[in-house]
C-alpha cells in the first residue's frame, strides 16, 4: 500500500476527458500532415548510443536517458532513448536510402526523452510532431515555402486564434554579421540574437558587449534586427542596404523566392511575416528558418519551429541529403494551452451516445439500438451494470456524452427507446422507434 | 562512417509503404475500440521500478529494461520501461480513482519493452493494443460477453479471413482439476494444459506424469479437455458430468451466461466456440478467458487474448477492482501476417494523388488543383523539384499513388490538367478542367 502511484516528475499523464482532447489535436496534426503526402514513420524509442550521440552537444549528453536490460556491467551507456526525432530520421534515411523515393516526405509523431531539470511546463517525456522533406543532393526552395503553407493549414484547423508564421533566412543574418566586422564567433552572436525577445534590453546589450562588439556594431545589429514592414517592404530594405556579401545576397534571394511562392500558395498575407531577428538556436540550420506565434498568446513562445539544413545524415552516410523540417512540441503546447484555459472548456467523452438498459429485460433492445448507432459511425457505450437508475444516471453525468438513450418497458409492457440530449440549455426528450432514433442522430456532426 | 545504422536486434522498423499499412491496422483497431466507448489512455513509458515490478515474476524481472539519466550510481534500477499496459493501468486507476467513472472503459495502444532472447518474430519493443473494463467492487458478466463481441467486429473489419474466438472459464478448468484428486499444484497443471496444443502428445503425457498425475487422472483430464461440440452441447455435457464442486458449477453458470449474451449480441455462431483446454498462462485470470485463432493460419497462435481478473490494483489500493480485458500484440501479428504474405500484396502510398507541374510556369495551376483535391479529403503530394520529366516519373513510380495529375502547357500555350490512373490493367488518361477533375476524384473511396 505504500507504493507511490504518482506519475514521475516531468512526465505528463492526463485524465480521460483531457486525453480525448489531446488525441483529437494529435489526430488533426497527423491528418493535416498526411494531406500533404507525408509518409508516417515510427522508429524504435531505443537506439544505440553511438548513433544518437554521434553529433550531440554537451547539453544533450547530460540530458539523455540510457537504457539497459540484464547485467549492467558490459552494457553501461550502450543503449539510449531518443531525445528527438531528427537523429533517428538521419539514421533511417542512411540505412534505407535505396528504398526511399526522394524528395522523401516523412512525418513522425512520437515521444522523446530528455532529463531536463524538472520545472513547470518542462517535460522529460514529450511528443514531437515532425515533418521533414529530404532531398538527394539538392532540394527545391519550393519545399521551404510548402512547410509554412502546411503550418498555415494546420493552425487554421487547430483554431487557437490568429497566428503569425515568422520567416527568416540564416544566410541573411549570418551574412550581415560577417560584414559587421566583429571578432566574436558568429554562432555566439546568433545565440544571443535568438533569445533577444526573451531577455531584457539591458541584458541583451551587455551580452553583445561581453562578446566584444563595440557600440557602433551593437547599434547596427539592433537596427537590422528591428527592420519592420510587409515581406516585400523588408526585402526592398534589405536590397537598399547594399551589403557586399555573397552569403547575404543569396539569403535575401532565397527569402524573396520563399515569399513569392507563399503568396502563390494562397497564404493570407497577415499570417506570415519576415522577422530578421529569428536565428533558431540550433547550429545546423543553414537557410530558411521558421517560428510560429499565437498572436493572442505571445508569451507561449514559438509553437511550431524549424528550418532548412544542408546535410541531414553526414554522420551516417556519404550521400548529401539537404532537408527542411518543422516540429511541434505537442506535450508542452497542450500544457500551455490548458494553463491559459484554451483547452477543456467542456468535458469531452469518447462515447457520443450512452445506452442504458433500464433492466435486464431491456437488454435485447439496448444491444440492437447500440449496434445500429455504431453502424452510422458513432461511438456507443452501453452501461451493463444492473444497478439502480439513479446510480446509472450518475455514470451518465460523469461521462458527459452528448446523447443518452434509455431502453425501458412502458406501461403496456413494450420495450421502448427514449432519446435525451441538450439543445443549448434545453433538455430534449423523445420516445422514438429505432429507425427514427438512428435517423435523428445520423446527420449530427459529433466531434 | 562506421556507425552502425541497422536497427537493434529485436526492434521492428518498417519501410514507408509497410508503415502505412501498419498504421492503417492500428487506426482500425483504435476506431473499433472507440466505437464501443473506450477512453484512450497514454501513460508514461518510464515508471518507478517499484511500481512496475511490484508483482512481477522472475521472468519479467529478467526481461525488464531499466532507464537512467545522469550519474548512474544512486539511480541504478530506480526507473524502468513498462513491459505491458496492464500494470500502468492498475497504477493509473489507483492514482486517479475518484476522477473516473466506473465501470471504467479504457483503451491503450502503445509500445512496451521486454528484453527477450532475440529470435525471429520475437520483439523487444512492440505495440500492445489493450482494452479493459474495470468495475468498482463488482462488474457485470455482460462485459465478459461484450469483449468477444468487440473482437468479432474488429476481426471482421481487419479482414484476415475466418476466425474463431475460443472461450473458456478458469473456474471450470480449476474446479475440474480440484476434483481430479491430484496432489500437484493446480496452477502447475494449468500451465501444461495451456500449452497442450503446442507440444507433441507424448511430451504432454510425460509432463502430466512428472507432476504426479496417475494414468486414470491423465485420461480423465485429456477426455475433459477434448470435449467438442457447439457451445450449448458442451454446456449440456458439463452439466451431465455431475461434478460436485462449487467452483466448477459457478464457472459453468458464468460460461452459460456469457454464451447466452453473445448470442443476443448477434455474433454469428461459427465465430465463437467453447474450448475447455484454454487456461491462459497468466496466474491472475480468475473467470472467463479468451483466445482468438485465424482459422486459415492456426500456426500463428492466438491473435487476441485476455480474460477476467478479480482485482486489478491490489498492490496500489485497497479498492476492489475486478476487470476484464483483451490484448492484441500488434507488432508480432503484423510480422506474422507479413511472413505468410497476407500483408503487402500491393504497395501503399500515403498520397492518393501526386501532382506534377511540368515546368515552373505550371506551378500556379498545380498548387490550385492540389489545394482543391485536399479540400475533398484526399492526400496530395506535389513534386516541386525542377527536374526532367523521366526523373519525375521515376518518383511517381516509386511512390505508386493511385492517381497522377500533370499540370502542363498545351500547344496553344495554355496550362492544362491531365489525370492519369489505372482502371484494372487499363491506363486511363484525360485532360479535364479543374472542377471536373476534382469531381472525378471526389466520389472515389481511397483507402
JSON list of N, CA, C and O in Angstrom, two decimals, chain A residues 199-222:
[
{"chain": "A", "resi": 199, "resn": "UNK", "atom": "N", "xyz": [14.83, 38.18, -23.29]},
{"chain": "A", "resi": 199, "resn": "UNK", "atom": "CA", "xyz": [15.61, 38.79, -22.20]},
{"chain": "A", "resi": 199, "resn": "UNK", "atom": "C", "xyz": [15.46, 40.32, -22.24]},
{"chain": "A", "resi": 199, "resn": "UNK", "atom": "O", "xyz": [15.17, 40.88, -23.30]},
{"chain": "A", "resi": 200, "resn": "UNK", "atom": "N", "xyz": [15.66, 40.99, -21.09]},
{"chain": "A", "resi": 200, "resn": "UNK", "atom": "CA", "xyz": [15.53, 42.46, -21.07]},
{"chain": "A", "resi": 200, "resn": "UNK", "atom": "C", "xyz": [16.57, 43.12, -21.97]},
{"chain": "A", "resi": 200, "resn": "UNK", "atom": "O", "xyz": [17.67, 42.58, -22.17]},
{"chain": "A", "resi": 201, "resn": "UNK", "atom": "N", "xyz": [16.19, 44.26, -22.50]},
{"chain": "A", "resi": 201, "resn": "UNK", "atom": "CA", "xyz": [17.05, 45.02, -23.40]},
{"chain": "A", "resi": 201, "resn": "UNK", "atom": "C", "xyz": [18.47, 45.21, -22.84]},
{"chain": "A", "resi": 201, "resn": "UNK", "atom": "O", "xyz": [19.47, 45.00, -23.55]},
{"chain": "A", "resi": 202, "resn": "UNK", "atom": "N", "xyz": [18.53, 45.58, -21.57]},
{"chain": "A", "resi": 202, "resn": "UNK", "atom": "CA", "xyz": [19.84, 45.84, -20.95]},
{"chain": "A", "resi": 202, "resn": "UNK", "atom": "C", "xyz": [20.74, 44.62, -20.97]},
{"chain": "A", "resi": 202, "resn": "UNK", "atom": "O", "xyz": [21.92, 44.70, -21.26]},
{"chain": "A", "resi": 203, "resn": "UNK", "atom": "N", "xyz": [20.12, 43.50, -20.62]},
{"chain": "A", "resi": 203, "resn": "UNK", "atom": "CA", "xyz": [20.89, 42.25, -20.59]},
{"chain": "A", "resi": 203, "resn": "UNK", "atom": "C", "xyz": [21.37, 41.92, -22.01]},
{"chain": "A", "resi": 203, "resn": "UNK", "atom": "O", "xyz": [22.50, 41.46, -22.21]},
{"chain": "A", "resi": 204, "resn": "UNK", "atom": "N", "xyz": [20.50, 42.16, -22.98]},
{"chain": "A", "resi": 204, "resn": "UNK", "atom": "CA", "xyz": [20.85, 41.90, -24.37]},
{"chain": "A", "resi": 204, "resn": "UNK", "atom": "C", "xyz": [22.09, 42.72, -24.76]},
{"chain": "A", "resi": 204, "resn": "UNK", "atom": "O", "xyz": [23.07, 42.18, -25.30]},
{"chain": "A", "resi": 205, "resn": "UNK", "atom": "N", "xyz": [22.05, 44.01, -24.45]},
{"chain": "A", "resi": 205, "resn": "UNK", "atom": "CA", "xyz": [23.17, 44.89, -24.78]},
{"chain": "A", "resi": 205, "resn": "UNK", "atom": "C", "xyz": [24.45, 44.40, -24.12]},
{"chain": "A", "resi": 205, "resn": "UNK", "atom": "O", "xyz": [25.51, 44.31, -24.76]},
{"chain": "A", "resi": 206, "resn": "UNK", "atom": "N", "xyz": [24.35, 44.07, -22.84]},
{"chain": "A", "resi": 206, "resn": "UNK", "atom": "CA", "xyz": [25.56, 43.69, -22.12]},
{"chain": "A", "resi": 206, "resn": "UNK", "atom": "C", "xyz": [26.11, 42.37, -22.65]},
{"chain": "A", "resi": 206, "resn": "UNK", "atom": "O", "xyz": [27.33, 42.16, -22.68]},
{"chain": "A", "resi": 207, "resn": "UNK", "atom": "N", "xyz": [25.25, 41.50, -23.10]},
{"chain": "A", "resi": 207, "resn": "UNK", "atom": "CA", "xyz": [25.76, 40.23, -23.66]},
{"chain": "A", "resi": 207, "resn": "UNK", "atom": "C", "xyz": [26.50, 40.47, -24.98]},
{"chain": "A", "resi": 207, "resn": "UNK", "atom": "O", "xyz": [27.51, 39.84, -25.25]},
{"chain": "A", "resi": 208, "resn": "UNK", "atom": "N", "xyz": [25.97, 41.40, -25.78]},
{"chain": "A", "resi": 208, "resn": "UNK", "atom": "CA", "xyz": [26.69, 41.73, -27.02]},
{"chain": "A", "resi": 208, "resn": "UNK", "atom": "C", "xyz": [28.06, 42.35, -26.70]},
{"chain": "A", "resi": 208, "resn": "UNK", "atom": "O", "xyz": [29.07, 42.03, -27.32]},
{"chain": "A", "resi": 209, "resn": "UNK", "atom": "N", "xyz": [28.06, 43.25, -25.72]},
{"chain": "A", "resi": 209, "resn": "UNK", "atom": "CA", "xyz": [29.31, 43.90, -25.33]},
{"chain": "A", "resi": 209, "resn": "UNK", "atom": "C", "xyz": [30.31, 42.87, -24.80]},
{"chain": "A", "resi": 209, "resn": "UNK", "atom": "O", "xyz": [31.50, 42.89, -25.13]},
{"chain": "A", "resi": 210, "resn": "UNK", "atom": "N", "xyz": [29.78, 41.93, -24.01]},
{"chain": "A", "resi": 210, "resn": "UNK", "atom": "CA", "xyz": [30.66, 40.87, -23.48]},
{"chain": "A", "resi": 210, "resn": "UNK", "atom": "C", "xyz": [31.33, 40.09, -24.60]},
{"chain": "A", "resi": 210, "resn": "UNK", "atom": "O", "xyz": [32.42, 39.53, -24.45]},
{"chain": "A", "resi": 211, "resn": "UNK", "atom": "N", "xyz": [30.65, 39.99, -25.74]},
{"chain": "A", "resi": 211, "resn": "UNK", "atom": "CA", "xyz": [31.23, 39.26, -26.87]},
{"chain": "A", "resi": 211, "resn": "UNK", "atom": "C", "xyz": [32.26, 40.10, -27.62]},
{"chain": "A", "resi": 211, "resn": "UNK", "atom": "O", "xyz": [32.83, 39.64, -28.61]},
{"chain": "A", "resi": 212, "resn": "UNK", "atom": "N", "xyz": [32.42, 41.33, -27.19]},
{"chain": "A", "resi": 212, "resn": "UNK", "atom": "CA", "xyz": [33.43, 42.19, -27.81]},
{"chain": "A", "resi": 212, "resn": "UNK", "atom": "C", "xyz": [32.89, 43.10, -28.90]},
{"chain": "A", "resi": 212, "resn": "UNK", "atom": "O", "xyz": [33.66, 43.73, -29.63]},
{"chain": "A", "resi": 213, "resn": "UNK", "atom": "N", "xyz": [31.56, 43.17, -29.08]},
{"chain": "A", "resi": 213, "resn": "UNK", "atom": "CA", "xyz": [31.00, 44.09, -30.07]},
{"chain": "A", "resi": 213, "resn": "UNK", "atom": "C", "xyz": [31.11, 45.52, -29.54]},
{"chain": "A", "resi": 213, "resn": "UNK", "atom": "O", "xyz": [30.83, 45.77, -28.35]},
{"chain": "A", "resi": 214, "resn": "UNK", "atom": "N", "xyz": [31.51, 46.45, -30.40]},
{"chain": "A", "resi": 214, "resn": "UNK", "atom": "CA", "xyz": [31.56, 47.84, -29.97]},
{"chain": "A", "resi": 214, "resn": "UNK", "atom": "C", "xyz": [30.18, 48.48, -30.14]},
{"chain": "A", "resi": 214, "resn": "UNK", "atom": "O", "xyz": [29.27, 47.89, -30.73]},
{"chain": "A", "resi": 215, "resn": "UNK", "atom": "N", "xyz": [30.05, 49.70, -29.64]},
{"chain": "A", "resi": 215, "resn": "UNK", "atom": "CA", "xyz": [28.75, 50.36, -29.64]},
{"chain": "A", "resi": 215, "resn": "UNK", "atom": "C", "xyz": [28.16, 50.49, -31.05]},
{"chain": "A", "resi": 215, "resn": "UNK", "atom": "O", "xyz": [26.96, 50.25, -31.25]},
{"chain": "A", "resi": 216, "resn": "UNK", "atom": "N", "xyz": [29.00, 50.84, -31.99]},
{"chain": "A", "resi": 216, "resn": "UNK", "atom": "CA", "xyz": [28.52, 51.01, -33.36]},
{"chain": "A", "resi": 216, "resn": "UNK", "atom": "C", "xyz": [27.99, 49.69, -33.91]},
{"chain": "A", "resi": 216, "resn": "UNK", "atom": "O", "xyz": [26.93, 49.64, -34.56]},
{"chain": "A", "resi": 217, "resn": "UNK", "atom": "N", "xyz": [28.74, 48.63, -33.63]},
{"chain": "A", "resi": 217, "resn": "UNK", "atom": "CA", "xyz": [28.31, 47.30, -34.11]},
{"chain": "A", "resi": 217, "resn": "UNK", "atom": "C", "xyz": [26.98, 46.90, -33.47]},
{"chain": "A", "resi": 217, "resn": "UNK", "atom": "O", "xyz": [26.07, 46.39, -34.14]},
{"chain": "A", "resi": 218, "resn": "UNK", "atom": "N", "xyz": [26.86, 47.09, -32.17]},
{"chain": "A", "resi": 218, "resn": "UNK", "atom": "CA", "xyz": [25.62, 46.73, -31.48]},
{"chain": "A", "resi": 218, "resn": "UNK", "atom": "C", "xyz": [24.45, 47.54, -32.06]},
{"chain": "A", "resi": 218, "resn": "UNK", "atom": "O", "xyz": [23.39, 47.00, -32.35]},
{"chain": "A", "resi": 219, "resn": "UNK", "atom": "N", "xyz": [24.69, 48.84, -32.28]},
{"chain": "A", "resi": 219, "resn": "UNK", "atom": "CA", "xyz": [23.61, 49.69, -32.82]},
{"chain": "A", "resi": 219, "resn": "UNK", "atom": "C", "xyz": [23.18, 49.22, -34.19]},
{"chain": "A", "resi": 219, "resn": "UNK", "atom": "O", "xyz": [21.98, 49.11, -34.49]},
{"chain": "A", "resi": 220, "resn": "UNK", "atom": "N", "xyz": [24.16, 48.90, -35.04]},
{"chain": "A", "resi": 220, "resn": "UNK", "atom": "CA", "xyz": [23.85, 48.42, -36.39]},
{"chain": "A", "resi": 220, "resn": "UNK", "atom": "C", "xyz": [23.04, 47.12, -36.34]},
{"chain": "A", "resi": 220, "resn": "UNK", "atom": "O", "xyz": [22.08, 46.93, -37.08]},
{"chain": "A", "resi": 221, "resn": "UNK", "atom": "N", "xyz": [23.49, 46.23, -35.46]},
{"chain": "A", "resi": 221, "resn": "UNK", "atom": "CA", "xyz": [22.84, 44.93, -35.34]},
{"chain": "A", "resi": 221, "resn": "UNK", "atom": "C", "xyz": [21.39, 45.09, -34.86]},
{"chain": "A", "resi": 221, "resn": "UNK", "atom": "O", "xyz": [20.46, 44.49, -35.41]},
{"chain": "A", "resi": 222, "resn": "UNK", "atom": "N", "xyz": [21.22, 45.93, -33.85]},
{"chain": "A", "resi": 222, "resn": "UNK", "atom": "CA", "xyz": [19.87, 46.12, -33.31]},
{"chain": "A", "resi": 222, "resn": "UNK", "atom": "C", "xyz": [18.96, 46.79, -34.35]},
{"chain": "A", "resi": 222, "resn": "UNK", "atom": "O", "xyz": [17.79, 46.42, -34.48]}
]
